[in-house]
Every structure is written in C-alpha cells, then in structure tokens.
C-alpha cells in the first residue's frame, strides 16, 4: 500500500517542482517588467534633465549671440553716425565756402555795376549841365538881344513920338 500512498505524494512533489520551475521565469518576467518601468522612469528623468540642460545652453548661446549682435550694431551705428556727422560738416564747410565766394563775387559785381552806374550818371549829369549852361547862355543872349532891341526900339520910339 505503500505504493499507492507514494504516488499522490510523488505527483504532488512533481507538480510543485514543475510549478516552481514554471513560476520562476514568470517571477523573473515580473521582476524584469518592474525594472523596465524603473529604467524607463530614469531614462525619462535623464532625458528631461538633458533637454533642460540643452535648453539652458541654447538660451545662454542665444543671449550671448544677441548681446554680441547688439554691440556690433551699436558700434556700426556709432561709426555711421560719426561718418555722417563728418560728411555733414564737410558739406557745410563746402557750402559756406561756396556761399562766401558767391557773396564776394556778387558784392564785386554790385560794386562794379554801381561804379559804372555812377560814372554813367556823372557823365549824363555833366552833359545835361553843359547843355543847360549852353541853353541858358543862348536864352540869356537872346533875352539880352531882345531886351536891347526893346530898349532901342523904345528909345527910337520916344524920339520919334510927338511931344505933347
């Protein structure tokens, strides 16, 4: 009978042994899945840290590039302003010189025109005075002759007239 009692025990032992062997990979699979989840969390954390670090570096680089670009632009603006001021100064000096030269030239021309006009007026005035003098002399002479004639005529008329 002992044989009969041993069979269920043997079967039970075999089943337990097979179950333990069969359960071992399942337990390892559960253990591996849990580890995979933990690893995935660490990977996500590491990726987030890496992305944050890359973003910080990119921001620093963008800030630095913007700062450098702003400094370059300010320097270029300053240089352009200085050049423009110099060009304006040169243009103003050139214009002032041209205005001065034109003013001197216009003054000389006006002076020459005034002198010519004065000379012409003087000549015309002398001519007019000379003509007036000649006309006055002629008129005087005629008046003198006429007055003489009148005086003579009156004298002659008085001689010829009957005495009363």
mmCIF file of C-alpha atoms in Angstrom:
data_model
loop_
_atom_site.group_PDB
_atom_site.id
_atom_site.type_symbol
_atom_site.label_atom_id
_atom_site.label_comp_id
_atom_site.label_asym_id
_atom_site.label_seq_id
_atom_site.Cartn_x
_atom_site.Cartn_y
_atom_site.Cartn_z
ATOM 1 C CA UNK A 1 0.000 0.000 0.000
ATOM 2 C CA UNK A 2 2.716 1.992 0.368
ATOM 3 C CA UNK A 3 2.995 2.243 -3.277
ATOM 4 C CA UNK A 4 -0.394 3.627 -3.564
ATOM 5 C CA UNK A 5 0.291 6.293 -0.988
ATOM 6 C CA UNK A 6 3.518 7.291 -2.596
ATOM 7 C CA UNK A 7 2.081 8.059 -5.976
ATOM 8 C CA UNK A 8 -0.055 11.046 -4.946
ATOM 9 C CA UNK A 9 2.856 12.357 -2.914
ATOM 10 C CA UNK A 10 5.156 11.904 -5.830
ATOM 11 C CA UNK A 11 2.679 13.556 -8.117
ATOM 12 C CA UNK A 12 2.282 16.445 -5.713
ATOM 13 C CA UNK A 13 6.057 16.856 -5.420
ATOM 14 C CA UNK A 14 6.450 16.726 -9.177
ATOM 15 C CA UNK A 15 3.688 19.296 -9.618
ATOM 16 C CA UNK A 16 5.241 21.584 -7.048
ATOM 17 C CA UNK A 17 8.646 21.222 -8.614
ATOM 18 C CA UNK A 18 7.256 21.918 -12.074
ATOM 19 C CA UNK A 19 5.249 24.823 -10.729
ATOM 20 C CA UNK A 20 8.316 26.303 -9.096
ATOM 21 C CA UNK A 21 10.277 25.859 -12.299
ATOM 22 C CA UNK A 22 7.417 27.274 -14.352
ATOM 23 C CA UNK A 23 6.824 30.149 -11.925
ATOM 24 C CA UNK A 24 10.475 31.173 -11.869
ATOM 25 C CA UNK A 25 10.521 32.710 -15.377
ATOM 26 C CA UNK A 26 7.184 34.404 -14.633
ATOM 27 C CA UNK A 27 8.604 35.846 -11.450
ATOM 28 C CA UNK A 28 11.664 36.974 -13.372
ATOM 29 C CA UNK A 29 9.406 38.455 -16.056
ATOM 30 C CA UNK A 30 7.530 40.406 -13.410
ATOM 31 C CA UNK A 31 10.789 41.428 -11.871
ATOM 32 C CA UNK A 32 12.141 42.482 -15.342
ATOM 33 C CA UNK A 33 8.950 44.432 -16.186
ATOM 34 C CA UNK A 34 9.183 46.330 -12.918
ATOM 35 C CA UNK A 35 12.827 47.009 -13.569
ATOM 36 C CA UNK A 36 11.949 48.156 -17.086
ATOM 37 C CA UNK A 37 9.408 50.631 -15.663
ATOM 38 C CA UNK A 38 12.006 51.912 -13.203
ATOM 39 C CA UNK A 39 14.567 52.184 -16.017
ATOM 40 C CA UNK A 40 12.042 53.963 -18.231
ATOM 41 C CA UNK A 41 11.406 56.486 -15.446
ATOM 42 C CA UNK A 42 15.121 57.042 -15.031
ATOM 43 C CA UNK A 43 15.511 57.401 -18.800
ATOM 44 C CA UNK A 44 12.667 59.928 -18.878
ATOM 45 C CA UNK A 45 14.205 61.811 -15.967
ATOM 46 C CA UNK A 46 17.613 61.781 -17.628
ATOM 47 C CA UNK A 47 16.087 62.911 -20.944
ATOM 48 C CA UNK A 48 14.258 65.762 -19.187
ATOM 49 C CA UNK A 49 17.465 66.797 -17.443
ATOM 50 C CA UNK A 50 19.346 66.615 -20.733
ATOM 51 C CA UNK A 51 16.656 68.659 -22.514
ATOM 52 C CA UNK A 52 16.680 71.261 -19.732
ATOM 53 C CA UNK A 53 20.467 71.431 -19.893
ATOM 54 C CA UNK A 54 20.384 71.778 -23.687
ATOM 55 C CA UNK A 55 17.693 74.474 -23.402
ATOM 56 C CA UNK A 56 19.772 76.359 -20.832
ATOM 57 C CA UNK A 57 22.842 76.130 -23.051
ATOM 58 C CA UNK A 58 20.839 77.227 -26.090
ATOM 59 C CA UNK A 59 19.404 80.148 -24.142
ATOM 60 C CA UNK A 60 22.893 81.170 -22.993
ATOM 61 C CA UNK A 61 24.195 80.941 -26.550
ATOM 62 C CA UNK A 62 21.220 82.923 -27.909
ATOM 63 C CA UNK A 63 21.715 85.575 -25.205
ATOM 64 C CA UNK A 64 25.417 85.796 -25.968
ATOM 65 C CA UNK A 65 24.799 85.995 -29.723
ATOM 66 C CA UNK A 66 22.121 88.661 -29.211
ATOM 67 C CA UNK A 67 24.420 90.637 -26.921
ATOM 68 C CA UNK A 68 27.279 90.422 -29.436
ATOM 69 C CA UNK A 69 24.962 91.375 -32.296
ATOM 70 C CA UNK A 70 23.636 94.331 -30.312
ATOM 71 C CA UNK A 71 27.155 95.518 -29.516
ATOM 72 C CA UNK A 72 28.139 95.176 -33.182
ATOM 73 C CA UNK A 73 25.014 97.041 -34.285
ATOM 74 C CA UNK A 74 25.651 99.805 -31.738
ATOM 75 C CA UNK A 75 29.257 100.127 -32.905
ATOM 76 C CA UNK A 76 28.174 100.210 -36.544
ATOM 77 C CA UNK A 77 25.536 102.828 -35.736
ATOM 78 C CA UNK A 78 28.097 104.903 -33.841
ATOM 79 C CA UNK A 79 30.575 104.681 -36.720
ATOM 80 C CA UNK A 80 27.859 105.521 -39.238
ATOM 81 C CA UNK A 81 26.762 108.499 -37.158
ATOM 82 C CA UNK A 82 30.336 109.776 -36.901
ATOM 83 C CA UNK A 83 30.810 109.370 -40.654
ATOM 84 C CA UNK A 84 27.522 111.131 -41.344
ATOM 85 C CA UNK A 85 28.472 113.973 -38.996
ATOM 86 C CA UNK A 86 31.863 114.322 -40.704
ATOM 87 C CA UNK A 87 30.248 114.317 -44.133
ATOM 88 C CA UNK A 88 27.697 116.891 -42.988
ATOM 89 C CA UNK A 89 30.467 119.045 -41.545
ATOM 90 C CA UNK A 90 32.463 118.857 -44.773
ATOM 91 C CA UNK A 91 29.364 119.605 -46.823
ATOM 92 C CA UNK A 92 28.505 122.554 -44.588
ATOM 93 C CA UNK A 93 32.031 123.956 -44.838
ATOM 94 C CA UNK A 94 31.992 123.477 -48.596
ATOM 95 C CA UNK A 95 28.591 125.164 -48.868
ATOM 96 C CA UNK A 96 29.744 128.027 -46.625
ATOM 97 C CA UNK A 97 32.857 128.500 -48.761
ATOM 98 C CA UNK A 98 30.758 128.481 -51.918
ATOM 99 C CA UNK A 99 28.306 130.948 -50.358
ATOM 100 C CA UNK A 100 31.183 133.180 -49.246
ATOM 101 C CA UNK A 101 32.729 133.054 -52.704
ATOM 102 C CA UNK A 102 29.362 133.755 -54.328
ATOM 103 C CA UNK A 103 28.693 136.620 -51.930
ATOM 104 C CA UNK A 104 32.116 138.168 -52.594
ATOM 105 C CA UNK A 105 31.597 137.754 -56.321
ATOM 106 C CA UNK A 106 28.112 139.289 -56.107
ATOM 107 C CA UNK A 107 29.461 142.169 -53.998
ATOM 108 C CA UNK A 108 32.230 142.797 -56.527
ATOM 109 C CA UNK A 109 29.735 142.682 -59.373
ATOM 110 C CA UNK A 110 27.407 145.039 -57.496
ATOM 111 C CA UNK A 111 30.312 147.376 -56.734
ATOM 112 C CA UNK A 112 31.390 147.386 -60.381
ATOM 113 C CA UNK A 113 27.804 147.943 -61.503
ATOM 114 C CA UNK A 114 27.398 150.766 -59.001
ATOM 115 C CA UNK A 115 30.651 152.391 -60.148
ATOM 116 C CA UNK A 116 29.574 152.083 -63.790
ATOM 117 C CA UNK A 117 26.147 153.478 -62.974
ATOM 118 C CA UNK A 118 27.721 156.352 -61.026
ATOM 119 C CA UNK A 119 30.107 157.068 -63.897
ATOM 120 C CA UNK A 120 27.244 156.972 -66.383
ATOM 121 C CA UNK A 121 25.142 159.222 -64.133
ATOM 122 C CA UNK A 122 28.082 161.607 -63.744
ATOM 123 C CA UNK A 123 28.645 161.759 -67.498
ATOM 124 C CA UNK A 124 24.944 162.270 -68.140
ATOM 125 C CA UNK A 125 24.742 164.912 -65.408
ATOM 126 C CA UNK A 126 27.792 166.721 -66.827
ATOM 127 C CA UNK A 127 26.249 166.522 -70.303
ATOM 128 C CA UNK A 128 22.918 167.766 -69.008
ATOM 129 C CA UNK A 129 24.615 170.577 -67.052
ATOM 130 C CA UNK A 130 26.645 171.544 -70.097
ATOM 131 C CA UNK A 131 23.552 171.521 -72.278
ATOM 132 C CA UNK A 132 21.635 173.509 -69.663
ATOM 133 C CA UNK A 133 24.503 176.010 -69.452
ATOM 134 C CA UNK A 134 24.587 176.352 -73.233
ATOM 135 C CA UNK A 135 20.802 176.710 -73.332
ATOM 136 C CA UNK A 136 20.881 179.245 -70.541
ATOM 137 C CA UNK A 137 23.636 181.220 -72.283
ATOM 138 C CA UNK A 138 21.651 181.133 -75.532
ATOM 139 C CA UNK A 139 18.494 182.185 -73.762
ATOM 140 C CA UNK A 140 20.391 184.934 -71.950
ATOM 141 C CA UNK A 141 21.907 186.112 -75.186
ATOM 142 C CA UNK A 142 18.515 186.125 -76.900
ATOM 143 C CA UNK A 143 16.886 187.826 -73.954
ATOM 144 C CA UNK A 144 19.719 190.334 -73.873
ATOM 145 C CA UNK A 145 19.371 190.951 -77.597
ATOM 146 C CA UNK A 146 15.616 191.185 -77.292
ATOM 147 C CA UNK A 147 15.868 193.493 -74.320
ATOM 148 C CA UNK A 148 18.418 195.622 -76.161
ATOM 149 C CA UNK A 149 16.141 195.705 -79.160
ATOM 150 C CA UNK A 150 13.229 196.652 -76.967
ATOM 151 C CA UNK A 151 15.248 199.353 -75.242
ATOM 152 C CA UNK A 152 16.499 200.642 -78.543
ATOM 153 C CA UNK A 153 13.021 200.473 -80.006
ATOM 154 C CA UNK A 154 11.659 202.351 -77.036
ATOM 155 C CA UNK A 155 14.365 204.956 -77.326
ATOM 156 C CA UNK A 156 13.735 205.309 -81.021
ATOM 157 C CA UNK A 157 10.013 205.353 -80.449
ATOM 158 C CA UNK A 158 10.400 208.025 -77.814
ATOM 159 C CA UNK A 159 12.436 210.128 -80.177
ATOM 160 C CA UNK A 160 10.016 209.716 -82.948
ATOM 161 C CA UNK A 161 6.954 210.257 -80.972
ATOM 162 C CA UNK A 162 5.330 213.714 -80.928
ATOM 163 C CA UNK A 163 5.859 215.569 -77.845
ATOM 164 C CA UNK A 164 2.952 216.581 -76.088
#
